[in-house]
Amino acid sequence: MLTKAFKHPAALLGVAVVLIMAALFAGPAHAQTAGGLTLNANPGPGGATTYSVPIQTLLIFSALSFLPSVLLLMTGFTRIVIVLALLRQALGLQSSPPNQVIVGMSLFLTFFVMAPTIDRVYEEAYKPYAEQKIAFEEALTKGGDPIRAFMLKQTRDTDLSMFVKIARIDPAAAREQVPMRVLIPAFVISELKTAFQIGFLVFIPFLMIDLIVASLLMSMGMMMVSPVLVALPFKLMLFVLADGWNLLVGSLVQSFGPG
């Protein structure tokens, strides 16, 4: 089932903007009133700031330029694409599946994994803001909470503690209070480590086939025959007979835990 945000392209774009702005401007306030539009930035009630339409447009398009970084570094995309790329190397395939297929598959698997988080951002931040029930500052705060919770869930304590120490933040502070500038690199390091661990397990059965084929060719004196060429059909047959795609993708998605 598609998420509620995916059913409305404009809403999906709005959710992306809220996520980007929440990551970039977690502290400062950028508020907008529901009244008449102005041509400049004026102080608003409660210490907030009201921006004119051109400035709002500039801020939105500037935030969208960070969308690839948000997709790569604040979601499960990094883990998924690395594991699929390592699988291709383990099979000994040079360009099959092609990069476009790997990236596209990783993208849609990322949408599947992040669907509960995106739904929360849509329901708690974008929808109330679009209905003018909350200010933009509150929308940023509520929109950043789900993605923060997702990253904290996937981040190892050791990685987070390292960046907390480097940033000279009180180690006694709660995990939920860690700023985004510290949480995001810790999350990326944890994702890379997890991806390499999964990739290691993927490599083991195919490496065993390579060793067996190389040993048989050496024992038969067939020095000029490439072990990679001979092992490739056996590795493909093993992967297909074991229903490898089902096992790998299922395990990869479940490695993120329940939504």
JSON list of C-alpha atoms in Angstrom, two decimals, residues 9-243:
[
{"chain": "A", "resi": 9, "resn": "PRO", "atom": "CA", "xyz": [2.98, 14.51, -5.44]},
{"chain": "A", "resi": 10, "resn": "ALA", "atom": "CA", "xyz": [2.64, 18.03, -4.05]},
{"chain": "A", "resi": 11, "resn": "ALA", "atom": "CA", "xyz": [2.38, 16.64, -0.53]},
{"chain": "A", "resi": 12, "resn": "LEU", "atom": "CA", "xyz": [5.44, 14.45, -1.11]},
{"chain": "A", "resi": 13, "resn": "LEU", "atom": "CA", "xyz": [7.38, 17.53, -2.23]},
{"chain": "A", "resi": 14, "resn": "GLY", "atom": "CA", "xyz": [6.19, 19.38, 0.85]},
{"chain": "A", "resi": 15, "resn": "VAL", "atom": "CA", "xyz": [7.27, 16.52, 3.11]},
{"chain": "A", "resi": 16, "resn": "ALA", "atom": "CA", "xyz": [10.71, 16.56, 1.47]},
{"chain": "A", "resi": 17, "resn": "VAL", "atom": "CA", "xyz": [11.02, 20.30, 2.05]},
{"chain": "A", "resi": 18, "resn": "VAL", "atom": "CA", "xyz": [10.01, 19.91, 5.71]},
{"chain": "A", "resi": 19, "resn": "LEU", "atom": "CA", "xyz": [12.60, 17.15, 6.19]},
{"chain": "A", "resi": 20, "resn": "ILE", "atom": "CA", "xyz": [15.37, 19.17, 4.54]},
{"chain": "A", "resi": 21, "resn": "MET", "atom": "CA", "xyz": [14.57, 22.35, 6.43]},
{"chain": "A", "resi": 22, "resn": "ALA", "atom": "CA", "xyz": [14.32, 20.41, 9.70]},
{"chain": "A", "resi": 23, "resn": "ALA", "atom": "CA", "xyz": [17.78, 18.97, 9.11]},
{"chain": "A", "resi": 24, "resn": "LEU", "atom": "CA", "xyz": [19.36, 22.28, 8.07]},
{"chain": "A", "resi": 25, "resn": "PHE", "atom": "CA", "xyz": [17.55, 24.71, 10.34]},
{"chain": "A", "resi": 26, "resn": "ALA", "atom": "CA", "xyz": [16.82, 22.71, 13.47]},
{"chain": "A", "resi": 27, "resn": "GLY", "atom": "CA", "xyz": [17.48, 25.71, 15.68]},
{"chain": "A", "resi": 28, "resn": "PRO", "atom": "CA", "xyz": [16.53, 28.98, 13.91]},
{"chain": "A", "resi": 29, "resn": "ALA", "atom": "CA", "xyz": [12.92, 29.92, 13.38]},
{"chain": "A", "resi": 30, "resn": "HIS", "atom": "CA", "xyz": [11.53, 30.60, 9.92]},
{"chain": "A", "resi": 31, "resn": "ALA", "atom": "CA", "xyz": [7.88, 31.35, 10.41]},
{"chain": "A", "resi": 32, "resn": "GLN", "atom": "CA", "xyz": [5.10, 32.42, 8.09]},
{"chain": "A", "resi": 33, "resn": "THR", "atom": "CA", "xyz": [1.80, 34.04, 8.94]},
{"chain": "A", "resi": 34, "resn": "ALA", "atom": "CA", "xyz": [-1.54, 33.38, 7.28]},
{"chain": "A", "resi": 35, "resn": "GLY", "atom": "CA", "xyz": [-2.18, 37.09, 6.74]},
{"chain": "A", "resi": 36, "resn": "GLY", "atom": "CA", "xyz": [-1.28, 39.42, 3.87]},
{"chain": "A", "resi": 37, "resn": "LEU", "atom": "CA", "xyz": [1.96, 38.92, 1.97]},
{"chain": "A", "resi": 38, "resn": "THR", "atom": "CA", "xyz": [4.81, 41.42, 2.19]},
{"chain": "A", "resi": 39, "resn": "LEU", "atom": "CA", "xyz": [7.82, 42.13, 0.00]},
{"chain": "A", "resi": 40, "resn": "ASN", "atom": "CA", "xyz": [10.47, 41.81, 2.68]},
{"chain": "A", "resi": 41, "resn": "ALA", "atom": "CA", "xyz": [11.25, 40.19, 6.01]},
{"chain": "A", "resi": 42, "resn": "ASN", "atom": "CA", "xyz": [9.43, 41.67, 8.99]},
{"chain": "A", "resi": 43, "resn": "PRO", "atom": "CA", "xyz": [9.40, 40.71, 12.66]},
{"chain": "A", "resi": 44, "resn": "GLY", "atom": "CA", "xyz": [6.35, 38.65, 13.56]},
{"chain": "A", "resi": 45, "resn": "PRO", "atom": "CA", "xyz": [4.57, 37.76, 16.79]},
{"chain": "A", "resi": 46, "resn": "GLY", "atom": "CA", "xyz": [6.47, 35.77, 19.38]},
{"chain": "A", "resi": 47, "resn": "GLY", "atom": "CA", "xyz": [9.87, 36.73, 17.98]},
{"chain": "A", "resi": 48, "resn": "ALA", "atom": "CA", "xyz": [9.29, 34.91, 14.67]},
{"chain": "A", "resi": 49, "resn": "THR", "atom": "CA", "xyz": [9.96, 36.33, 11.22]},
{"chain": "A", "resi": 50, "resn": "THR", "atom": "CA", "xyz": [7.55, 36.75, 8.33]},
{"chain": "A", "resi": 51, "resn": "TYR", "atom": "CA", "xyz": [9.15, 36.38, 4.89]},
{"chain": "A", "resi": 52, "resn": "SER", "atom": "CA", "xyz": [7.86, 37.62, 1.56]},
{"chain": "A", "resi": 53, "resn": "VAL", "atom": "CA", "xyz": [6.95, 35.20, -1.23]},
{"chain": "A", "resi": 54, "resn": "PRO", "atom": "CA", "xyz": [10.22, 35.61, -3.21]},
{"chain": "A", "resi": 55, "resn": "ILE", "atom": "CA", "xyz": [12.27, 34.91, -0.11]},
{"chain": "A", "resi": 56, "resn": "GLN", "atom": "CA", "xyz": [10.11, 31.88, 0.75]},
{"chain": "A", "resi": 57, "resn": "THR", "atom": "CA", "xyz": [10.53, 30.58, -2.82]},
{"chain": "A", "resi": 58, "resn": "LEU", "atom": "CA", "xyz": [14.29, 31.06, -2.61]},
{"chain": "A", "resi": 59, "resn": "LEU", "atom": "CA", "xyz": [14.45, 29.20, 0.69]},
{"chain": "A", "resi": 60, "resn": "ILE", "atom": "CA", "xyz": [12.38, 26.31, -0.68]},
{"chain": "A", "resi": 61, "resn": "PHE", "atom": "CA", "xyz": [14.43, 25.88, -3.85]},
{"chain": "A", "resi": 62, "resn": "SER", "atom": "CA", "xyz": [17.66, 26.20, -1.86]},
{"chain": "A", "resi": 63, "resn": "ALA", "atom": "CA", "xyz": [16.42, 23.44, 0.44]},
{"chain": "A", "resi": 64, "resn": "LEU", "atom": "CA", "xyz": [15.54, 21.22, -2.52]},
{"chain": "A", "resi": 65, "resn": "SER", "atom": "CA", "xyz": [19.16, 21.35, -3.66]},
{"chain": "A", "resi": 66, "resn": "PHE", "atom": "CA", "xyz": [19.97, 19.31, -0.55]},
{"chain": "A", "resi": 67, "resn": "LEU", "atom": "CA", "xyz": [17.42, 16.62, -1.45]},
{"chain": "A", "resi": 68, "resn": "PRO", "atom": "CA", "xyz": [20.01, 14.15, -2.86]},
{"chain": "A", "resi": 69, "resn": "SER", "atom": "CA", "xyz": [22.08, 14.49, 0.31]},
{"chain": "A", "resi": 70, "resn": "VAL", "atom": "CA", "xyz": [19.02, 13.92, 2.48]},
{"chain": "A", "resi": 71, "resn": "LEU", "atom": "CA", "xyz": [18.10, 10.84, 0.46]},
{"chain": "A", "resi": 72, "resn": "LEU", "atom": "CA", "xyz": [21.62, 9.42, 0.63]},
{"chain": "A", "resi": 73, "resn": "LEU", "atom": "CA", "xyz": [22.58, 10.25, 4.20]},
{"chain": "A", "resi": 74, "resn": "MET", "atom": "CA", "xyz": [19.38, 10.41, 6.26]},
{"chain": "A", "resi": 75, "resn": "THR", "atom": "CA", "xyz": [17.54, 7.31, 5.01]},
{"chain": "A", "resi": 76, "resn": "GLY", "atom": "CA", "xyz": [18.28, 3.62, 4.48]},
{"chain": "A", "resi": 77, "resn": "PHE", "atom": "CA", "xyz": [19.43, 4.22, 0.88]},
{"chain": "A", "resi": 78, "resn": "THR", "atom": "CA", "xyz": [23.14, 4.00, 1.74]},
{"chain": "A", "resi": 79, "resn": "ARG", "atom": "CA", "xyz": [22.88, 0.55, 3.30]},
{"chain": "A", "resi": 80, "resn": "ILE", "atom": "CA", "xyz": [20.67, -0.84, 0.54]},
{"chain": "A", "resi": 81, "resn": "VAL", "atom": "CA", "xyz": [22.68, 0.39, -2.45]},
{"chain": "A", "resi": 82, "resn": "ILE", "atom": "CA", "xyz": [26.02, -0.75, -0.96]},
{"chain": "A", "resi": 83, "resn": "VAL", "atom": "CA", "xyz": [24.72, -4.26, -0.24]},
{"chain": "A", "resi": 84, "resn": "LEU", "atom": "CA", "xyz": [23.30, -4.62, -3.76]},
{"chain": "A", "resi": 85, "resn": "ALA", "atom": "CA", "xyz": [26.57, -3.37, -5.28]},
{"chain": "A", "resi": 86, "resn": "LEU", "atom": "CA", "xyz": [28.56, -5.85, -3.16]},
{"chain": "A", "resi": 87, "resn": "LEU", "atom": "CA", "xyz": [26.23, -8.63, -4.27]},
{"chain": "A", "resi": 88, "resn": "ARG", "atom": "CA", "xyz": [27.02, -7.86, -7.89]},
{"chain": "A", "resi": 89, "resn": "GLN", "atom": "CA", "xyz": [30.73, -8.01, -7.14]},
{"chain": "A", "resi": 90, "resn": "ALA", "atom": "CA", "xyz": [30.34, -11.26, -5.21]},
{"chain": "A", "resi": 91, "resn": "LEU", "atom": "CA", "xyz": [28.59, -12.85, -8.18]},
{"chain": "A", "resi": 92, "resn": "GLY", "atom": "CA", "xyz": [31.44, -11.74, -10.42]},
{"chain": "A", "resi": 93, "resn": "LEU", "atom": "CA", "xyz": [29.19, -9.72, -12.71]},
{"chain": "A", "resi": 94, "resn": "GLN", "atom": "CA", "xyz": [30.68, -6.56, -14.16]},
{"chain": "A", "resi": 95, "resn": "SER", "atom": "CA", "xyz": [27.63, -4.66, -15.35]},
{"chain": "A", "resi": 96, "resn": "SER", "atom": "CA", "xyz": [24.60, -6.83, -14.67]},
{"chain": "A", "resi": 97, "resn": "PRO", "atom": "CA", "xyz": [22.38, -5.70, -13.13]},
{"chain": "A", "resi": 98, "resn": "PRO", "atom": "CA", "xyz": [23.35, -2.25, -14.47]},
{"chain": "A", "resi": 99, "resn": "ASN", "atom": "CA", "xyz": [23.85, 0.71, -12.15]},
{"chain": "A", "resi": 100, "resn": "GLN", "atom": "CA", "xyz": [20.47, 2.17, -13.13]},
{"chain": "A", "resi": 101, "resn": "VAL", "atom": "CA", "xyz": [18.69, -0.98, -11.95]},
{"chain": "A", "resi": 102, "resn": "ILE", "atom": "CA", "xyz": [20.62, -1.10, -8.66]},
{"chain": "A", "resi": 103, "resn": "VAL", "atom": "CA", "xyz": [19.98, 2.58, -7.91]},
{"chain": "A", "resi": 104, "resn": "GLY", "atom": "CA", "xyz": [16.32, 2.33, -8.93]},
{"chain": "A", "resi": 105, "resn": "MET", "atom": "CA", "xyz": [15.75, -0.77, -6.84]},
{"chain": "A", "resi": 106, "resn": "SER", "atom": "CA", "xyz": [17.52, 0.84, -3.89]},
{"chain": "A", "resi": 107, "resn": "LEU", "atom": "CA", "xyz": [15.37, 3.95, -4.27]},
{"chain": "A", "resi": 108, "resn": "PHE", "atom": "CA", "xyz": [12.06, 2.09, -4.12]},
{"chain": "A", "resi": 109, "resn": "LEU", "atom": "CA", "xyz": [13.25, -0.16, -1.30]},
{"chain": "A", "resi": 110, "resn": "THR", "atom": "CA", "xyz": [14.18, 3.03, 0.55]},
{"chain": "A", "resi": 111, "resn": "PHE", "atom": "CA", "xyz": [10.66, 4.38, 0.02]},
{"chain": "A", "resi": 112, "resn": "PHE", "atom": "CA", "xyz": [9.32, 1.09, 1.38]},
{"chain": "A", "resi": 113, "resn": "VAL", "atom": "CA", "xyz": [11.53, 1.21, 4.47]},
{"chain": "A", "resi": 114, "resn": "MET", "atom": "CA", "xyz": [10.93, 4.92, 5.11]},
{"chain": "A", "resi": 115, "resn": "ALA", "atom": "CA", "xyz": [7.16, 4.80, 4.50]},
{"chain": "A", "resi": 116, "resn": "PRO", "atom": "CA", "xyz": [6.18, 4.82, 8.21]},
{"chain": "A", "resi": 117, "resn": "THR", "atom": "CA", "xyz": [8.54, 7.74, 8.86]},
{"chain": "A", "resi": 118, "resn": "ILE", "atom": "CA", "xyz": [7.25, 9.71, 5.87]},
{"chain": "A", "resi": 119, "resn": "ASP", "atom": "CA", "xyz": [3.67, 9.06, 6.95]},
{"chain": "A", "resi": 120, "resn": "ARG", "atom": "CA", "xyz": [4.45, 10.49, 10.38]},
{"chain": "A", "resi": 121, "resn": "VAL", "atom": "CA", "xyz": [6.03, 13.61, 8.86]},
{"chain": "A", "resi": 122, "resn": "TYR", "atom": "CA", "xyz": [3.01, 14.04, 6.61]},
{"chain": "A", "resi": 123, "resn": "GLU", "atom": "CA", "xyz": [0.44, 13.61, 9.38]},
{"chain": "A", "resi": 124, "resn": "GLU", "atom": "CA", "xyz": [2.25, 15.47, 12.16]},
{"chain": "A", "resi": 125, "resn": "ALA", "atom": "CA", "xyz": [4.03, 18.26, 10.28]},
{"chain": "A", "resi": 126, "resn": "TYR", "atom": "CA", "xyz": [3.08, 18.89, 6.66]},
{"chain": "A", "resi": 127, "resn": "LYS", "atom": "CA", "xyz": [-0.69, 18.37, 6.86]},
{"chain": "A", "resi": 128, "resn": "PRO", "atom": "CA", "xyz": [-1.25, 20.68, 9.89]},
{"chain": "A", "resi": 129, "resn": "TYR", "atom": "CA", "xyz": [1.06, 23.27, 8.32]},
{"chain": "A", "resi": 130, "resn": "ALA", "atom": "CA", "xyz": [-0.74, 23.08, 4.96]},
{"chain": "A", "resi": 131, "resn": "GLU", "atom": "CA", "xyz": [-4.03, 23.61, 6.81]},
{"chain": "A", "resi": 132, "resn": "GLN", "atom": "CA", "xyz": [-2.45, 26.60, 8.62]},
{"chain": "A", "resi": 133, "resn": "LYS", "atom": "CA", "xyz": [-2.98, 25.00, 12.02]},
{"chain": "A", "resi": 134, "resn": "ILE", "atom": "CA", "xyz": [0.68, 25.29, 13.06]},
{"chain": "A", "resi": 135, "resn": "ALA", "atom": "CA", "xyz": [3.49, 27.70, 12.26]},
{"chain": "A", "resi": 136, "resn": "PHE", "atom": "CA", "xyz": [6.45, 26.81, 10.08]},
{"chain": "A", "resi": 137, "resn": "GLU", "atom": "CA", "xyz": [8.79, 26.66, 13.09]},
{"chain": "A", "resi": 138, "resn": "GLU", "atom": "CA", "xyz": [6.56, 24.08, 14.77]},
{"chain": "A", "resi": 139, "resn": "ALA", "atom": "CA", "xyz": [6.27, 22.15, 11.50]},
{"chain": "A", "resi": 140, "resn": "LEU", "atom": "CA", "xyz": [10.06, 21.94, 11.30]},
{"chain": "A", "resi": 141, "resn": "THR", "atom": "CA", "xyz": [10.26, 20.62, 14.85]},
{"chain": "A", "resi": 142, "resn": "LYS", "atom": "CA", "xyz": [7.53, 18.03, 14.36]},
{"chain": "A", "resi": 143, "resn": "GLY", "atom": "CA", "xyz": [8.87, 17.06, 10.92]},
{"chain": "A", "resi": 144, "resn": "GLY", "atom": "CA", "xyz": [12.36, 16.47, 12.27]},
{"chain": "A", "resi": 145, "resn": "ASP", "atom": "CA", "xyz": [11.27, 14.24, 15.16]},
{"chain": "A", "resi": 146, "resn": "PRO", "atom": "CA", "xyz": [10.31, 11.16, 13.05]},
{"chain": "A", "resi": 147, "resn": "ILE", "atom": "CA", "xyz": [13.49, 11.22, 10.96]},
{"chain": "A", "resi": 148, "resn": "ARG", "atom": "CA", "xyz": [15.54, 11.79, 14.11]},
{"chain": "A", "resi": 149, "resn": "ALA", "atom": "CA", "xyz": [13.87, 8.78, 15.74]},
{"chain": "A", "resi": 150, "resn": "PHE", "atom": "CA", "xyz": [14.64, 6.64, 12.69]},
{"chain": "A", "resi": 151, "resn": "MET", "atom": "CA", "xyz": [18.31, 7.63, 12.64]},
{"chain": "A", "resi": 152, "resn": "LEU", "atom": "CA", "xyz": [18.72, 7.17, 16.38]},
{"chain": "A", "resi": 153, "resn": "LYS", "atom": "CA", "xyz": [17.25, 3.67, 16.08]},
{"chain": "A", "resi": 154, "resn": "GLN", "atom": "CA", "xyz": [19.84, 2.70, 13.44]},
{"chain": "A", "resi": 155, "resn": "THR", "atom": "CA", "xyz": [22.84, 4.48, 15.00]},
{"chain": "A", "resi": 156, "resn": "ARG", "atom": "CA", "xyz": [25.26, 2.58, 17.21]},
{"chain": "A", "resi": 157, "resn": "ASP", "atom": "CA", "xyz": [26.09, 4.02, 20.62]},
{"chain": "A", "resi": 158, "resn": "THR", "atom": "CA", "xyz": [29.83, 3.83, 19.92]},
{"chain": "A", "resi": 159, "resn": "ASP", "atom": "CA", "xyz": [29.54, 5.89, 16.72]},
{"chain": "A", "resi": 160, "resn": "LEU", "atom": "CA", "xyz": [27.28, 8.44, 18.37]},
{"chain": "A", "resi": 161, "resn": "SER", "atom": "CA", "xyz": [29.59, 8.71, 21.39]},
{"chain": "A", "resi": 162, "resn": "MET", "atom": "CA", "xyz": [32.58, 9.34, 19.11]},
{"chain": "A", "resi": 163, "resn": "PHE", "atom": "CA", "xyz": [30.95, 12.32, 17.37]},
{"chain": "A", "resi": 164, "resn": "VAL", "atom": "CA", "xyz": [29.56, 13.62, 20.68]},
{"chain": "A", "resi": 165, "resn": "LYS", "atom": "CA", "xyz": [33.10, 13.59, 22.04]},
{"chain": "A", "resi": 166, "resn": "ILE", "atom": "CA", "xyz": [34.51, 15.30, 18.95]},
{"chain": "A", "resi": 167, "resn": "ALA", "atom": "CA", "xyz": [31.80, 17.98, 19.08]},
{"chain": "A", "resi": 168, "resn": "ARG", "atom": "CA", "xyz": [32.55, 18.46, 22.81]},
{"chain": "A", "resi": 169, "resn": "ILE", "atom": "CA", "xyz": [28.95, 17.88, 23.87]},
{"chain": "A", "resi": 170, "resn": "ASP", "atom": "CA", "xyz": [28.10, 16.71, 27.35]},
{"chain": "A", "resi": 171, "resn": "PRO", "atom": "CA", "xyz": [28.23, 12.88, 27.18]},
{"chain": "A", "resi": 172, "resn": "ALA", "atom": "CA", "xyz": [25.50, 12.72, 29.82]},
{"chain": "A", "resi": 173, "resn": "ALA", "atom": "CA", "xyz": [23.03, 14.38, 27.44]},
{"chain": "A", "resi": 174, "resn": "ALA", "atom": "CA", "xyz": [20.17, 12.18, 26.24]},
{"chain": "A", "resi": 175, "resn": "ARG", "atom": "CA", "xyz": [20.37, 10.65, 22.77]},
{"chain": "A", "resi": 176, "resn": "GLU", "atom": "CA", "xyz": [17.22, 12.51, 21.77]},
{"chain": "A", "resi": 177, "resn": "GLN", "atom": "CA", "xyz": [18.91, 15.84, 22.50]},
{"chain": "A", "resi": 178, "resn": "VAL", "atom": "CA", "xyz": [21.88, 15.30, 20.18]},
{"chain": "A", "resi": 179, "resn": "PRO", "atom": "CA", "xyz": [21.91, 17.93, 17.40]},
{"chain": "A", "resi": 180, "resn": "MET", "atom": "CA", "xyz": [21.52, 16.91, 13.76]},
{"chain": "A", "resi": 181, "resn": "ARG", "atom": "CA", "xyz": [25.09, 17.95, 12.92]},
{"chain": "A", "resi": 182, "resn": "VAL", "atom": "CA", "xyz": [26.27, 15.20, 15.26]},
{"chain": "A", "resi": 183, "resn": "LEU", "atom": "CA", "xyz": [23.57, 12.62, 14.61]},
{"chain": "A", "resi": 184, "resn": "ILE", "atom": "CA", "xyz": [23.81, 12.57, 10.80]},
{"chain": "A", "resi": 185, "resn": "PRO", "atom": "CA", "xyz": [27.54, 11.62, 10.51]},
{"chain": "A", "resi": 186, "resn": "ALA", "atom": "CA", "xyz": [27.13, 9.05, 13.29]},
{"chain": "A", "resi": 187, "resn": "PHE", "atom": "CA", "xyz": [24.17, 7.56, 11.43]},
{"chain": "A", "resi": 188, "resn": "VAL", "atom": "CA", "xyz": [26.16, 7.41, 8.17]},
{"chain": "A", "resi": 189, "resn": "ILE", "atom": "CA", "xyz": [29.08, 5.64, 9.83]},
{"chain": "A", "resi": 190, "resn": "SER", "atom": "CA", "xyz": [26.73, 3.10, 11.40]},
{"chain": "A", "resi": 191, "resn": "GLU", "atom": "CA", "xyz": [25.02, 2.49, 8.05]},
{"chain": "A", "resi": 192, "resn": "LEU", "atom": "CA", "xyz": [28.35, 1.91, 6.31]},
{"chain": "A", "resi": 193, "resn": "LYS", "atom": "CA", "xyz": [29.44, -0.56, 8.98]},
{"chain": "A", "resi": 194, "resn": "THR", "atom": "CA", "xyz": [26.15, -2.45, 8.80]},
{"chain": "A", "resi": 195, "resn": "ALA", "atom": "CA", "xyz": [26.30, -2.56, 4.99]},
{"chain": "A", "resi": 196, "resn": "PHE", "atom": "CA", "xyz": [29.83, -3.99, 5.04]},
{"chain": "A", "resi": 197, "resn": "GLN", "atom": "CA", "xyz": [28.82, -6.61, 7.62]},
{"chain": "A", "resi": 198, "resn": "ILE", "atom": "CA", "xyz": [25.94, -7.75, 5.42]},
{"chain": "A", "resi": 199, "resn": "GLY", "atom": "CA", "xyz": [28.20, -7.66, 2.37]},
{"chain": "A", "resi": 200, "resn": "PHE", "atom": "CA", "xyz": [30.72, -9.92, 4.14]},
{"chain": "A", "resi": 201, "resn": "LEU", "atom": "CA", "xyz": [28.03, -12.52, 4.76]},
{"chain": "A", "resi": 202, "resn": "VAL", "atom": "CA", "xyz": [26.93, -12.26, 1.12]},
{"chain": "A", "resi": 203, "resn": "PHE", "atom": "CA", "xyz": [30.48, -12.84, -0.13]},
{"chain": "A", "resi": 204, "resn": "ILE", "atom": "CA", "xyz": [31.17, -16.03, 1.86]},
{"chain": "A", "resi": 205, "resn": "PRO", "atom": "CA", "xyz": [29.22, -18.64, -0.19]},
{"chain": "A", "resi": 206, "resn": "PHE", "atom": "CA", "xyz": [30.38, -17.21, -3.52]},
{"chain": "A", "resi": 207, "resn": "LEU", "atom": "CA", "xyz": [33.98, -17.06, -2.30]},
{"chain": "A", "resi": 208, "resn": "MET", "atom": "CA", "xyz": [33.79, -20.74, -1.41]},
{"chain": "A", "resi": 209, "resn": "ILE", "atom": "CA", "xyz": [32.66, -21.56, -4.95]},
{"chain": "A", "resi": 210, "resn": "ASP", "atom": "CA", "xyz": [35.58, -19.54, -6.37]},
{"chain": "A", "resi": 211, "resn": "LEU", "atom": "CA", "xyz": [38.05, -21.42, -4.18]},
{"chain": "A", "resi": 212, "resn": "ILE", "atom": "CA", "xyz": [36.62, -24.82, -5.08]},
{"chain": "A", "resi": 213, "resn": "VAL", "atom": "CA", "xyz": [36.63, -24.07, -8.82]},
{"chain": "A", "resi": 214, "resn": "ALA", "atom": "CA", "xyz": [40.16, -22.65, -8.69]},
{"chain": "A", "resi": 215, "resn": "SER", "atom": "CA", "xyz": [41.42, -25.73, -6.80]},
{"chain": "A", "resi": 216, "resn": "LEU", "atom": "CA", "xyz": [39.80, -28.12, -9.31]},
{"chain": "A", "resi": 217, "resn": "LEU", "atom": "CA", "xyz": [41.26, -26.27, -12.28]},
{"chain": "A", "resi": 218, "resn": "MET", "atom": "CA", "xyz": [44.72, -26.28, -10.69]},
{"chain": "A", "resi": 219, "resn": "SER", "atom": "CA", "xyz": [44.50, -30.00, -9.94]},
{"chain": "A", "resi": 220, "resn": "MET", "atom": "CA", "xyz": [43.52, -30.72, -13.56]},
{"chain": "A", "resi": 221, "resn": "GLY", "atom": "CA", "xyz": [46.36, -28.58, -14.88]},
{"chain": "A", "resi": 222, "resn": "MET", "atom": "CA", "xyz": [44.02, -26.16, -16.63]},
{"chain": "A", "resi": 223, "resn": "MET", "atom": "CA", "xyz": [46.11, -23.10, -15.83]},
{"chain": "A", "resi": 224, "resn": "MET", "atom": "CA", "xyz": [44.92, -21.06, -18.81]},
{"chain": "A", "resi": 225, "resn": "VAL", "atom": "CA", "xyz": [41.20, -21.32, -17.99]},
{"chain": "A", "resi": 226, "resn": "SER", "atom": "CA", "xyz": [39.83, -18.39, -16.00]},
{"chain": "A", "resi": 227, "resn": "PRO", "atom": "CA", "xyz": [38.35, -19.58, -12.65]},
{"chain": "A", "resi": 228, "resn": "VAL", "atom": "CA", "xyz": [36.01, -16.59, -12.69]},
{"chain": "A", "resi": 229, "resn": "LEU", "atom": "CA", "xyz": [34.49, -17.66, -16.01]},
{"chain": "A", "resi": 230, "resn": "VAL", "atom": "CA", "xyz": [33.97, -21.24, -14.85]},
{"chain": "A", "resi": 231, "resn": "ALA", "atom": "CA", "xyz": [32.61, -20.28, -11.41]},
{"chain": "A", "resi": 232, "resn": "LEU", "atom": "CA", "xyz": [30.12, -17.72, -12.71]},
{"chain": "A", "resi": 233, "resn": "PRO", "atom": "CA", "xyz": [27.39, -20.17, -13.87]},
{"chain": "A", "resi": 234, "resn": "PHE", "atom": "CA", "xyz": [27.68, -22.14, -10.62]},
{"chain": "A", "resi": 235, "resn": "LYS", "atom": "CA", "xyz": [27.29, -18.98, -8.55]},
{"chain": "A", "resi": 236, "resn": "LEU", "atom": "CA", "xyz": [24.28, -17.89, -10.59]},
{"chain": "A", "resi": 237, "resn": "MET", "atom": "CA", "xyz": [22.72, -21.35, -10.24]},
{"chain": "A", "resi": 238, "resn": "LEU", "atom": "CA", "xyz": [23.31, -21.32, -6.46]},
{"chain": "A", "resi": 239, "resn": "PHE", "atom": "CA", "xyz": [21.80, -17.84, -6.14]},
{"chain": "A", "resi": 240, "resn": "VAL", "atom": "CA", "xyz": [18.71, -18.76, -8.16]},
{"chain": "A", "resi": 241, "resn": "LEU", "atom": "CA", "xyz": [18.13, -22.15, -6.50]},
{"chain": "A", "resi": 242, "resn": "ALA", "atom": "CA", "xyz": [18.43, -20.59, -3.04]},
{"chain": "A", "resi": 243, "resn": "ASP", "atom": "CA", "xyz": [15.92, -17.87, -4.04]}
]
